Short mmCIF file of C-alpha atoms in Angstrom, two decimals:
data_model
loop_
_atom_site.label_atom_id
_atom_site.label_comp_id
_atom_site.label_asym_id
_atom_site.label_seq_id
_atom_site.Cartn_x
_atom_site.Cartn_y
_atom_site.Cartn_z
CA MET A 1 83.88 -27.89 23.02
CA CYS A 2 85.57 -25.48 20.59
CA SER A 3 85.58 -21.71 21.05
CA SER A 4 83.08 -21.20 18.23
CA ASP A 5 80.40 -23.23 19.97
CA LEU A 6 77.44 -21.43 21.44
CA GLN A 7 75.76 -23.12 24.39
CA ALA A 8 72.10 -22.24 24.83
CA PHE A 9 70.14 -23.26 27.91
CA VAL A 10 66.48 -23.86 27.14
CA LYS A 11 64.02 -23.87 30.03
CA HIS A 12 61.09 -26.25 29.57
CA PRO A 13 57.59 -25.29 30.79
CA GLY A 14 57.60 -27.68 33.73
CA GLN A 15 61.04 -26.79 35.06
CA ARG A 16 61.83 -24.28 37.82
CA SER A 17 65.52 -23.77 37.21
CA PHE A 18 67.96 -23.39 34.37
CA SER A 19 69.82 -26.60 35.21
CA ALA A 20 68.04 -28.56 32.48
CA PRO A 21 69.84 -30.47 29.75
CA HIS A 22 71.10 -28.11 27.09
CA LYS A 23 71.36 -28.18 23.38
CA ARG A 24 74.71 -27.54 21.68
CA VAL A 25 74.56 -25.31 18.57
CA ARG A 26 77.55 -24.79 16.27
CA VAL A 27 77.86 -21.31 14.78
CA CYS A 28 80.09 -20.45 11.84
CA PRO A 29 83.09 -18.26 12.88
CA LEU A 30 82.55 -16.06 9.81
CA ALA A 31 78.96 -15.39 10.92
CA MET A 32 80.13 -14.52 14.44
CA ARG A 33 82.56 -11.94 13.02
CA SER A 34 79.78 -10.47 10.86
CA PHE A 35 77.49 -10.18 13.87
CA SER A 36 80.24 -8.40 15.81
CA LYS A 37 80.76 -5.86 13.03
CA ILE A 38 77.02 -5.19 12.80
CA GLY A 39 76.81 -4.68 16.58
CA ALA A 40 79.74 -2.25 16.55
CA ALA A 41 78.17 -0.30 13.69
CA LEU A 42 74.88 -0.05 15.57
CA GLN A 43 76.62 1.21 18.71
CA GLN A 44 78.27 3.97 16.67
CA THR A 45 75.09 4.87 14.79
CA ARG A 46 72.70 4.94 17.76
CA PRO A 47 74.24 7.94 19.62
CA ARG A 48 74.30 10.03 16.46
CA LEU A 49 70.69 9.16 15.71
CA THR A 50 69.59 9.89 19.29
CA ARG A 51 71.48 13.16 19.38
CA GLY A 52 69.92 14.28 16.11
CA ILE A 53 66.43 13.54 17.35
CA SER A 54 67.14 15.30 20.66
CA GLN A 55 68.45 18.38 18.89
CA THR A 56 65.34 18.49 16.73
CA LEU A 57 62.97 18.14 19.68
CA ALA A 58 64.94 20.69 21.72
CA ASP A 59 64.39 23.29 18.99
CA PRO A 60 61.76 25.66 20.42
CA THR A 61 60.07 25.97 17.02
CA ALA A 62 59.22 22.25 17.23
CA TRP A 63 57.11 23.09 20.29
CA ASN A 64 55.65 26.25 18.73
CA GLN A 65 57.81 28.47 20.92
CA ALA A 66 59.75 31.57 19.98
CA PRO A 67 63.55 31.13 20.23
CA ALA A 68 65.75 33.45 22.27
CA ILE A 69 68.06 35.50 20.05
CA VAL A 70 71.29 36.86 21.54
CA THR A 71 73.59 39.46 19.97
CA THR A 72 76.81 40.83 21.45
CA LEU A 73 77.59 44.50 20.89
CA PRO A 74 81.18 45.56 20.03
CA ASN A 75 81.85 46.60 23.64
CA GLY A 76 80.68 43.23 25.04
CA VAL A 77 77.12 44.06 26.14
CA ARG A 78 74.73 41.25 25.21
CA VAL A 79 71.24 41.86 23.83
CA ALA A 80 68.64 39.09 24.10
CA THR A 81 65.02 38.99 22.94
CA ARG A 82 62.20 36.47 22.91
CA GLU A 83 59.27 37.60 20.80
CA THR A 84 55.70 37.04 21.98
CA PHE A 85 52.36 38.43 20.85
CA SER A 86 51.43 40.63 23.77
CA GLU A 87 50.28 44.20 24.07
CA VAL A 88 52.71 44.74 26.95
CA SER A 89 56.45 44.26 26.64
CA SER A 90 59.08 44.00 29.32
CA VAL A 91 62.59 45.42 28.99
CA GLY A 92 65.31 44.82 31.54
CA VAL A 93 68.98 45.29 32.29
CA TYR A 94 70.49 42.31 34.10
CA ILE A 95 73.91 42.69 35.65
CA ASN A 96 76.29 40.06 36.96
CA ALA A 97 76.69 41.86 40.29
CA GLY A 98 75.43 41.43 43.84
CA THR A 99 76.44 40.90 47.43
CA ARG A 100 79.14 38.50 46.28
CA ASP A 101 81.01 41.49 44.86
CA GLU A 102 81.01 43.26 48.22
CA THR A 103 83.47 43.07 51.08
CA LYS A 104 82.90 43.20 54.82
CA ALA A 105 83.69 46.92 54.67
CA THR A 106 81.12 47.52 51.90
CA ALA A 107 78.40 45.13 53.05
CA GLY A 108 75.02 46.38 51.85
CA ALA A 109 76.44 48.37 48.92
CA SER A 110 74.31 46.55 46.33
CA LYS A 111 71.11 47.30 48.26
CA VAL A 112 72.08 50.96 48.74
CA VAL A 113 72.81 51.37 45.01
CA GLU A 114 69.49 49.73 44.22
CA ALA A 115 67.64 52.15 46.49
CA LEU A 116 69.53 55.17 45.13
CA ALA A 117 68.33 54.40 41.60
CA LEU A 118 64.92 55.85 42.47
CA THR A 119 66.41 59.11 43.75
CA GLY A 120 67.02 60.38 40.22
CA THR A 121 69.96 61.06 37.93
CA LYS A 122 71.60 64.16 36.45
CA LYS A 123 69.40 63.88 33.36
CA ARG A 124 66.24 62.94 35.26
CA PRO A 125 65.76 64.33 38.79
CA LYS A 126 63.54 62.30 41.10
CA ALA A 127 60.33 64.23 40.34
CA GLN A 128 60.88 64.09 36.59
CA LEU A 129 61.73 60.37 36.70
CA GLU A 130 58.53 59.54 38.59
CA SER A 131 56.44 61.75 36.31
CA GLU A 132 57.89 60.24 33.12
CA ILE A 133 57.33 56.67 34.29
CA GLU A 134 53.77 57.48 35.33
CA SER A 135 52.98 59.27 32.06
CA ILE A 136 53.61 56.16 29.96
CA GLY A 137 51.91 53.81 32.44
CA ALA A 138 55.08 51.83 33.04
CA ALA A 139 56.06 49.71 36.02
CA LEU A 140 59.67 49.89 37.20
CA SER A 141 61.22 47.36 39.56
CA MET A 142 64.75 46.77 40.83
CA THR A 143 66.11 43.73 42.64
CA SER A 144 69.57 42.70 43.76
CA GLY A 145 70.64 39.28 44.96
CA ARG A 146 73.84 37.41 45.67
CA GLU A 147 75.14 37.33 42.11
CA GLN A 148 72.63 39.21 39.95
CA THR A 149 71.05 42.66 39.87
CA ALA A 150 68.02 43.49 37.73
CA TYR A 151 66.38 46.70 36.49
CA THR A 152 63.08 45.79 34.80
CA MET A 153 60.38 47.95 33.22
CA SER A 154 57.04 46.85 31.77
CA VAL A 155 55.76 49.21 29.06
CA MET A 156 53.31 49.27 26.19
CA ASN A 157 54.79 48.16 22.88
CA SER A 158 54.78 51.72 21.56
CA ASP A 159 56.91 52.95 24.51
CA ILE A 160 59.81 50.48 24.27
CA LYS A 161 62.23 53.14 23.03
CA GLN A 162 61.46 55.42 25.97
CA GLY A 163 61.73 52.49 28.38
CA VAL A 164 65.20 51.59 27.12
CA ASP A 165 66.20 55.25 27.41
CA ILE A 166 65.09 55.41 31.05
CA LEU A 167 66.84 52.15 31.94
CA GLY A 168 70.02 53.30 30.22
CA ASP A 169 69.99 56.50 32.24
CA LEU A 170 69.44 54.64 35.54
CA VAL A 171 72.20 52.09 34.91
CA THR A 172 74.88 54.28 33.32
CA SER A 173 74.26 57.27 35.61
CA THR A 174 73.49 55.74 38.99
CA GLY A 175 72.27 57.98 41.79
CA VAL A 176 75.43 57.53 43.87
CA ALA A 177 75.85 61.31 43.95
CA ASN A 178 72.59 61.54 45.93
CA LEU A 179 73.96 59.51 48.85
CA ALA A 180 74.68 62.47 51.12
CA LYS A 181 71.16 63.89 51.12
CA GLU A 182 69.34 60.53 51.00
CA LYS A 183 71.53 58.48 53.32
CA ALA A 184 69.65 58.84 56.62
CA GLY A 185 66.23 57.94 55.25
CA LEU A 186 67.63 55.25 52.98
CA ILE A 187 69.54 53.41 55.72
CA ARG A 188 66.52 53.62 58.01
CA SER A 189 64.24 52.13 55.35
CA LEU A 190 66.69 49.27 54.72
CA ASN A 191 66.97 48.46 58.41
CA GLU A 192 63.23 48.68 59.06
CA ALA A 193 62.01 46.90 55.93
CA GLU A 194 59.60 44.03 56.55
CA THR A 195 61.20 40.77 55.45
CA ALA A 196 59.54 37.36 55.26
CA THR A 197 60.81 34.86 57.83
CA ARG A 198 61.60 32.42 55.03
CA THR A 199 63.90 34.98 53.42
CA VAL A 200 65.63 35.72 56.74
CA VAL A 201 66.27 32.03 57.45
CA ASP A 202 67.58 31.45 53.91
CA ASP A 203 69.88 34.45 54.33
CA ARG A 204 71.22 33.12 57.63
CA LEU A 205 71.78 29.70 56.06
CA HIS A 206 74.12 31.31 53.52
CA VAL A 207 75.85 33.24 56.29
CA CYS A 208 76.45 29.93 58.08
CA ALA A 209 77.48 27.88 55.02
CA PHE A 210 79.71 30.45 53.29
CA ARG A 211 80.78 32.53 56.27
CA ASP A 212 84.39 32.80 55.11
CA GLY A 213 83.57 34.50 51.79
CA PRO A 214 81.44 37.21 50.17
CA LEU A 215 78.76 34.68 49.16
CA GLY A 216 77.91 34.53 52.85
CA LEU A 217 77.34 38.26 53.23
CA PRO A 218 73.72 39.12 54.13
CA THR A 219 71.17 40.25 51.55
CA THR A 220 68.60 41.44 54.09
CA GLY A 221 68.96 44.27 56.57
CA PRO A 222 70.07 45.48 58.94
CA PHE A 223 73.55 45.70 57.42
CA ASP A 224 76.43 46.19 59.84
CA GLY A 225 78.37 49.29 58.90
CA ALA A 226 75.98 50.42 56.13
CA GLU A 227 75.78 53.87 57.72
CA THR A 228 79.52 54.31 57.19
CA LEU A 229 79.39 53.65 53.43
CA SER A 230 80.84 56.56 51.48
CA GLU A 231 80.17 57.83 47.99
CA ALA A 232 83.65 56.72 46.93
CA GLN A 233 83.00 53.14 48.08
CA LEU A 234 79.71 52.97 46.19
CA ALA A 235 81.31 54.45 43.08
CA SER A 236 84.07 51.84 43.28
CA TYR A 237 81.48 49.06 43.56
CA VAL A 238 79.55 50.36 40.53
CA ASN A 239 82.65 50.91 38.39
CA SER A 240 83.94 47.39 39.05
CA THR A 241 80.64 45.57 38.45
CA TYR A 242 78.49 47.63 36.07
CA THR A 243 80.78 46.79 33.14
CA SER A 244 79.95 45.77 29.58
CA GLU A 245 80.77 42.06 29.90
CA ASN A 246 78.52 41.84 32.97
CA MET A 247 75.44 43.39 31.31
CA VAL A 248 72.57 41.77 29.45
CA ILE A 249 69.78 43.81 27.85
CA CYS A 250 66.65 41.67 27.58
CA ALA A 251 63.20 42.19 26.15
CA THR A 252 60.14 39.97 25.79
CA GLY A 253 56.92 40.83 24.04
CA ASN A 254 56.19 42.21 20.60
CA VAL A 255 59.80 43.36 20.18
CA LYS A 256 61.93 43.07 17.06
CA HIS A 257 65.47 41.97 17.85
CA GLU A 258 67.11 44.32 15.35
CA GLU A 259 65.31 47.31 16.82
CA LEU A 260 66.36 46.47 20.36
CA VAL A 261 69.97 46.03 19.24
CA LYS A 262 69.95 49.56 17.79
CA LEU A 263 68.38 51.00 20.96
CA ALA A 264 70.84 49.13 23.19
CA ALA A 265 73.80 50.27 21.11
CA ALA A 266 72.69 53.89 21.48
CA GLN A 267 72.19 53.70 25.27
CA PHE A 268 74.81 51.12 26.36
CA GLY A 269 77.39 51.27 23.56
CA GLY A 270 79.59 53.52 25.68
CA VAL A 271 79.76 51.20 28.70
CA LYS A 272 83.38 50.28 29.30
CA ALA A 273 84.76 46.80 29.85
CA GLY A 274 86.08 45.87 33.26
CA THR A 275 89.20 44.13 34.43
CA PRO A 276 88.69 40.34 34.58
CA THR A 277 88.68 38.98 38.11
CA TYR A 278 89.06 35.38 39.14
CA GLY A 279 87.73 34.76 42.61
CA GLU A 280 88.24 31.57 44.56
CA LYS A 281 85.49 29.01 44.93
CA PRO A 282 83.63 29.62 48.21
CA TYR A 283 84.41 27.18 50.97
CA PHE A 284 81.31 25.37 52.26
CA CYS A 285 81.49 25.24 56.05
CA GLY A 286 79.58 22.55 57.93
CA ALA A 287 78.28 24.34 61.01
CA GLU A 288 75.16 25.53 62.81
CA LEU A 289 73.94 29.07 63.45
CA LEU A 290 70.95 29.16 65.80
CA TYR A 291 68.93 32.14 67.00
CA ARG A 292 66.93 30.73 69.89
CA ASN A 293 64.08 32.93 71.08
CA ASP A 294 61.42 31.20 73.17
CA GLU A 295 59.31 34.36 73.35
CA MET A 296 58.63 34.89 69.63
CA GLY A 297 55.76 32.40 69.48
CA PRO A 298 55.16 28.66 69.24
CA THR A 299 56.54 28.22 65.70
CA ALA A 300 60.15 27.32 64.96
CA TYR A 301 61.78 28.10 61.60
CA MET A 302 64.72 26.00 60.39
CA ALA A 303 66.79 25.26 57.30
CA VAL A 304 69.40 22.63 56.49
CA GLY A 305 71.70 22.76 53.45
CA TRP A 306 74.32 20.67 51.67
CA GLU A 307 76.88 21.94 49.17
CA ALA A 308 75.53 21.51 45.64
CA VAL A 309 76.76 22.31 42.13
CA PRO A 310 76.99 25.48 39.97
CA TRP A 311 74.67 26.52 37.14
CA LYS A 312 76.60 24.80 34.36
CA SER A 313 77.26 21.50 36.13
CA PRO A 314 76.04 18.32 34.37
CA ASP A 315 74.40 17.37 37.67
CA ALA A 316 72.38 20.59 38.03
CA VAL A 317 69.20 19.19 36.47
CA THR A 318 69.43 16.11 38.69
CA PHE A 319 69.48 18.40 41.74
CA MET A 320 66.32 20.07 40.45
CA VAL A 321 64.68 16.65 40.18
CA MET A 322 65.87 15.73 43.69
CA SER A 323 64.27 18.89 45.11
CA SER A 324 61.04 17.95 43.37
CA ILE A 325 61.19 14.40 44.76
CA VAL A 326 61.38 15.68 48.34
CA GLY A 327 58.72 18.21 47.36
CA LYS A 328 56.90 20.84 49.35
CA TYR A 329 54.01 20.69 51.79
CA LYS A 330 51.67 23.06 53.56
CA LYS A 331 49.25 21.82 56.18
CA ASN A 332 45.56 21.98 55.23
CA ALA A 333 46.39 23.23 51.75
CA GLY A 334 46.38 21.62 48.34
CA LEU A 335 44.09 19.31 46.43
CA VAL A 336 45.37 16.06 47.99
CA PRO A 337 45.77 16.00 51.81
CA GLY A 338 49.27 15.27 53.00
CA VAL A 339 48.07 12.19 54.91
CA LEU A 340 47.07 10.65 51.57
CA SER A 341 50.01 11.87 49.51
CA GLY A 342 52.01 9.42 47.44
CA ASN A 343 55.12 11.42 48.24
CA ARG A 344 56.94 9.41 50.91
CA VAL A 345 58.37 12.44 52.73
CA ILE A 346 55.10 14.42 52.73
CA ASN A 347 53.16 11.37 53.89
CA ALA A 348 55.59 10.72 56.75
CA VAL A 349 55.54 14.36 57.89
CA ALA A 350 51.75 14.68 57.67
CA ASN A 351 51.08 11.44 59.59
CA LYS A 352 53.74 11.82 62.28
CA MET A 353 52.20 11.63 65.77
CA ASP A 354 48.76 11.38 64.07
CA VAL A 355 48.61 15.19 63.69
CA GLY A 356 51.71 15.88 61.61
CA CYS A 357 55.03 17.30 62.69
CA ALA A 358 55.33 20.34 60.38
CA ASP A 359 53.14 23.21 59.29
CA GLU A 360 55.00 23.50 56.01
CA PHE A 361 58.28 22.63 54.35
CA GLU A 362 59.93 22.97 50.97
CA ALA A 363 63.05 21.52 49.40
CA PHE A 364 65.19 23.98 47.42
CA THR A 365 68.27 24.24 45.24
CA HIS A 366 70.22 27.47 44.70
CA PHE A 367 72.79 27.59 41.90
CA TYR A 368 75.70 30.03 41.67
CA LYS A 369 78.66 30.53 39.33
CA ASP A 370 80.95 28.00 41.00
CA THR A 371 78.93 26.36 43.76
CA GLY A 372 75.40 25.81 45.00
CA ILE A 373 73.33 24.78 47.98
CA PHE A 374 70.64 22.08 48.28
CA GLY A 375 68.43 21.62 51.30
CA PHE A 376 65.05 22.20 52.89
CA TYR A 377 63.21 24.86 54.87
CA VAL A 378 60.64 23.85 57.51
CA GLU A 379 58.21 25.52 59.89
CA CYS A 380 56.82 23.50 62.79
CA ASP A 381 55.54 23.70 66.35
CA GLU A 382 58.21 23.94 69.02
CA VAL A 383 57.34 20.48 70.42
CA ALA A 384 57.81 18.83 67.00
CA VAL A 385 61.20 20.26 66.04
CA GLU A 386 63.11 17.01 66.48
CA HIS A 387 60.50 14.97 64.58
CA ALA A 388 60.26 17.44 61.67
CA ILE A 389 64.02 17.71 61.22
CA GLY A 390 64.41 13.95 61.56
CA GLU A 391 61.81 13.07 58.91
CA LEU A 392 63.22 15.53 56.39
CA MET A 393 66.83 14.49 56.98
CA PHE A 394 65.74 10.86 56.51
CA GLY A 395 63.85 11.78 53.34
CA CYS A 396 66.93 13.45 51.84
CA ASN A 397 69.04 10.49 52.96
CA LEU A 398 66.78 8.08 51.07
CA LEU A 399 67.76 9.75 47.79
CA SER A 400 71.15 8.06 48.05
CA PHE A 401 69.94 4.57 48.91
CA SER A 402 66.34 3.66 48.19
CA VAL A 403 64.66 6.16 45.91
CA THR A 404 62.23 4.30 43.65
CA ASP A 405 61.38 4.58 39.97
CA GLU A 406 57.91 5.77 40.93
CA GLU A 407 59.29 8.60 43.08
CA VAL A 408 61.66 9.75 40.34
CA ALA A 409 58.88 9.69 37.74
CA ARG A 410 56.61 11.69 40.05
CA GLY A 411 59.38 14.18 40.82
CA LYS A 412 60.15 14.72 37.12
CA ARG A 413 56.47 15.13 36.31
CA GLU A 414 55.92 17.70 39.07
CA LEU A 415 59.06 19.61 38.05
CA GLN A 416 57.88 19.76 34.44
CA VAL A 417 54.45 20.96 35.55
CA ALA A 418 56.05 23.68 37.68
CA LEU A 419 58.16 24.86 34.75
CA THR A 420 55.32 24.87 32.23
CA SER A 421 52.81 26.50 34.58
CA ALA A 422 55.14 29.26 35.76
CA SER A 423 54.03 32.84 35.30
CA GLN A 424 53.91 33.74 31.61
CA THR A 425 53.72 37.52 32.05
CA ALA A 426 56.16 39.59 30.04
CA ASP A 427 57.91 40.67 33.24
CA ALA A 428 58.45 37.09 34.44
CA GLN A 429 59.62 35.90 31.03
CA CYS A 430 62.06 38.79 30.74
CA ALA A 431 63.50 38.06 34.20
CA LYS A 432 63.93 34.38 33.37
CA LEU A 433 65.62 35.14 30.06
CA GLY A 434 68.01 37.59 31.71
CA GLU A 435 68.90 35.06 34.40
CA GLU A 436 69.56 32.34 31.80
CA VAL A 437 71.80 34.52 29.63
CA LEU A 438 73.83 35.57 32.68
CA ALA A 439 74.11 31.98 33.92
CA TYR A 440 74.47 29.99 30.67
CA GLY A 441 75.32 32.61 28.05
CA ARG A 442 72.12 31.78 26.14
CA GLY A 443 68.41 31.32 26.58
CA VAL A 444 67.41 27.76 27.42
CA PRO A 445 64.23 26.63 25.61
CA LEU A 446 61.56 24.98 27.71
CA ALA A 447 61.63 22.03 25.31
CA GLU A 448 65.32 21.45 25.97
CA MET A 449 64.84 21.63 29.73
CA ILE A 450 62.03 19.07 29.57
CA LEU A 451 64.23 16.69 27.57
CA ARG A 452 67.06 17.12 30.08
CA ILE A 453 64.66 16.32 32.91
CA GLU A 454 63.40 13.23 31.08
CA ALA A 455 66.99 11.98 30.75
CA VAL A 456 67.33 11.69 34.56
CA ASP A 457 66.64 8.19 35.89
CA THR A 458 66.71 6.49 39.28
CA GLU A 459 70.33 5.42 39.09
CA GLU A 460 71.37 8.96 38.20
CA VAL A 461 69.54 10.34 41.25
CA LYS A 462 71.24 7.77 43.48
CA ARG A 463 74.65 8.56 42.00
CA VAL A 464 74.35 12.32 42.47
CA ALA A 465 72.81 12.04 45.94
CA TRP A 466 75.51 9.59 47.05
CA LYS A 467 78.24 11.89 45.74
CA TYR A 468 77.00 15.16 47.22
CA LEU A 469 74.67 14.31 50.13
CA ALA A 470 75.66 10.98 51.70
CA ASP A 471 77.99 11.48 54.67
CA GLN A 472 78.69 15.10 53.71
CA GLU A 473 78.90 18.30 55.72
CA VAL A 474 75.67 20.20 56.41
CA ALA A 475 74.94 23.79 57.37
CA VAL A 476 72.07 24.28 59.83
CA THR A 477 70.27 27.41 60.97
CA GLY A 478 67.14 28.05 62.99
CA LEU A 479 65.04 30.83 64.48
CA GLY A 480 62.52 30.75 67.31
CA PRO A 481 61.85 28.27 70.14
CA LEU A 482 64.54 25.70 69.37
CA HIS A 483 64.72 23.86 72.68
CA GLY A 484 63.97 20.61 70.81
CA MET A 485 66.66 21.11 68.17
CA PRO A 486 68.91 18.04 67.79
CA GLN A 487 72.60 18.43 68.45
CA TYR A 488 74.69 19.20 65.38
CA TYR A 489 76.59 15.95 65.87
CA ASP A 490 73.35 13.99 65.49
CA LEU A 491 72.35 15.95 62.38
CA ARG A 492 75.74 15.31 60.79
CA ARG A 493 75.50 11.62 61.64
CA SER A 494 72.03 11.40 60.07
CA THR A 495 73.47 12.23 56.62
CA ASN A 496 74.39 8.56 56.38
CA MET A 497 72.26 5.43 56.53
CA HIS A 498 72.78 3.31 59.64
CA ARG A 499 71.44 -0.23 59.38
CA TYR A 500 71.15 -2.42 62.47
#
């Protein structure tokens, strides 16, 4: 048989195998070369065609959505707007600063600066600040996290100029000078603030996983050594982080981009640039940090985390899908009972021991500039600790080995529903836009995110889970009656599949 022969095996209706007699077909070599050229041309054309279609569909105007417009001022401050047709607008200043910029000697500085913002400035003393905000019916909020700090104000459309003026005063003239007279009451309020157990456990998980770096510093009080913070230390923290390249001025609502650029230039045009710093990637430490207290009630609170990827990683969207596949569950809540859920993990947890082994759980993914953390949080009765942890560890383990097409499709669908049904208030949209510009340098349209989610398939989930979760180090923390907590060695061993 010559090399230009093409052997085709034809299966007849009554035959069960492909070992039937075959028919030899001779194909012209010139035709074979022509077919090869056509195939190569199609392979080159298809990616360009697909990319063009994707770019068109990712355009927010194709989904009847307003695009996010970003302008950079001469000093490096970025101004971003997304126009909507609402009577209320939200304006915010988002800063690339948080507990990660602290040291052990200045732990709690970001929270102290946040609290001092409400004590007034040189231009606006505390009483005048409160009166001015109340007179225009505005709502002012301030939050600080591990890598981002936000000052947000919701105002009527006619009061946007005054809102930007107030925010500019708060950010460029922080109330650090008020530390001496406000320190006692401020530190007491930080230490005595009511904090949700979920937030405390998540905070302790970061302390355990990134204990050798600033990313592991606590974000909830009490803060060790906060009472020794000086005005000079706070001023140093502000001067090194509240710089032009770290700031984003955002607005959503009936706001014209050109107008906001002019207002931002007037209020923030004098902010100076900082000295570039290049910190090392945090080291993820596999360890456990347990706070056993058998007297705090019958419920145990636990969290387990793996090292994940940063914001800009190509695998970030896959981690979001993986969190959605594991899902979240709350006993006796929701439209479909957990015992009937099609989610394999929820069904196993709800039916364990005929009564369920967890009151609630939720899978999560936190992204940061150069790392991340993926895991789950669970609340359960003290007698079911081992079962709850075991089922959830097994559920995360299945992502690497036996996740199905149905589970991936369900996870993508639920993630898309969560994104599209998120709060659409001006305040929430402004916060999301500010976070995206700080993380990605641009606003990410919902249409683009949906297309990125649709591009994730089963094999991609298995690849990412095998790379980052299978037989990898885990950080574990718990609070409450943990007498049933498995040994760390057993938890580490359960990150791999053992077949017998």
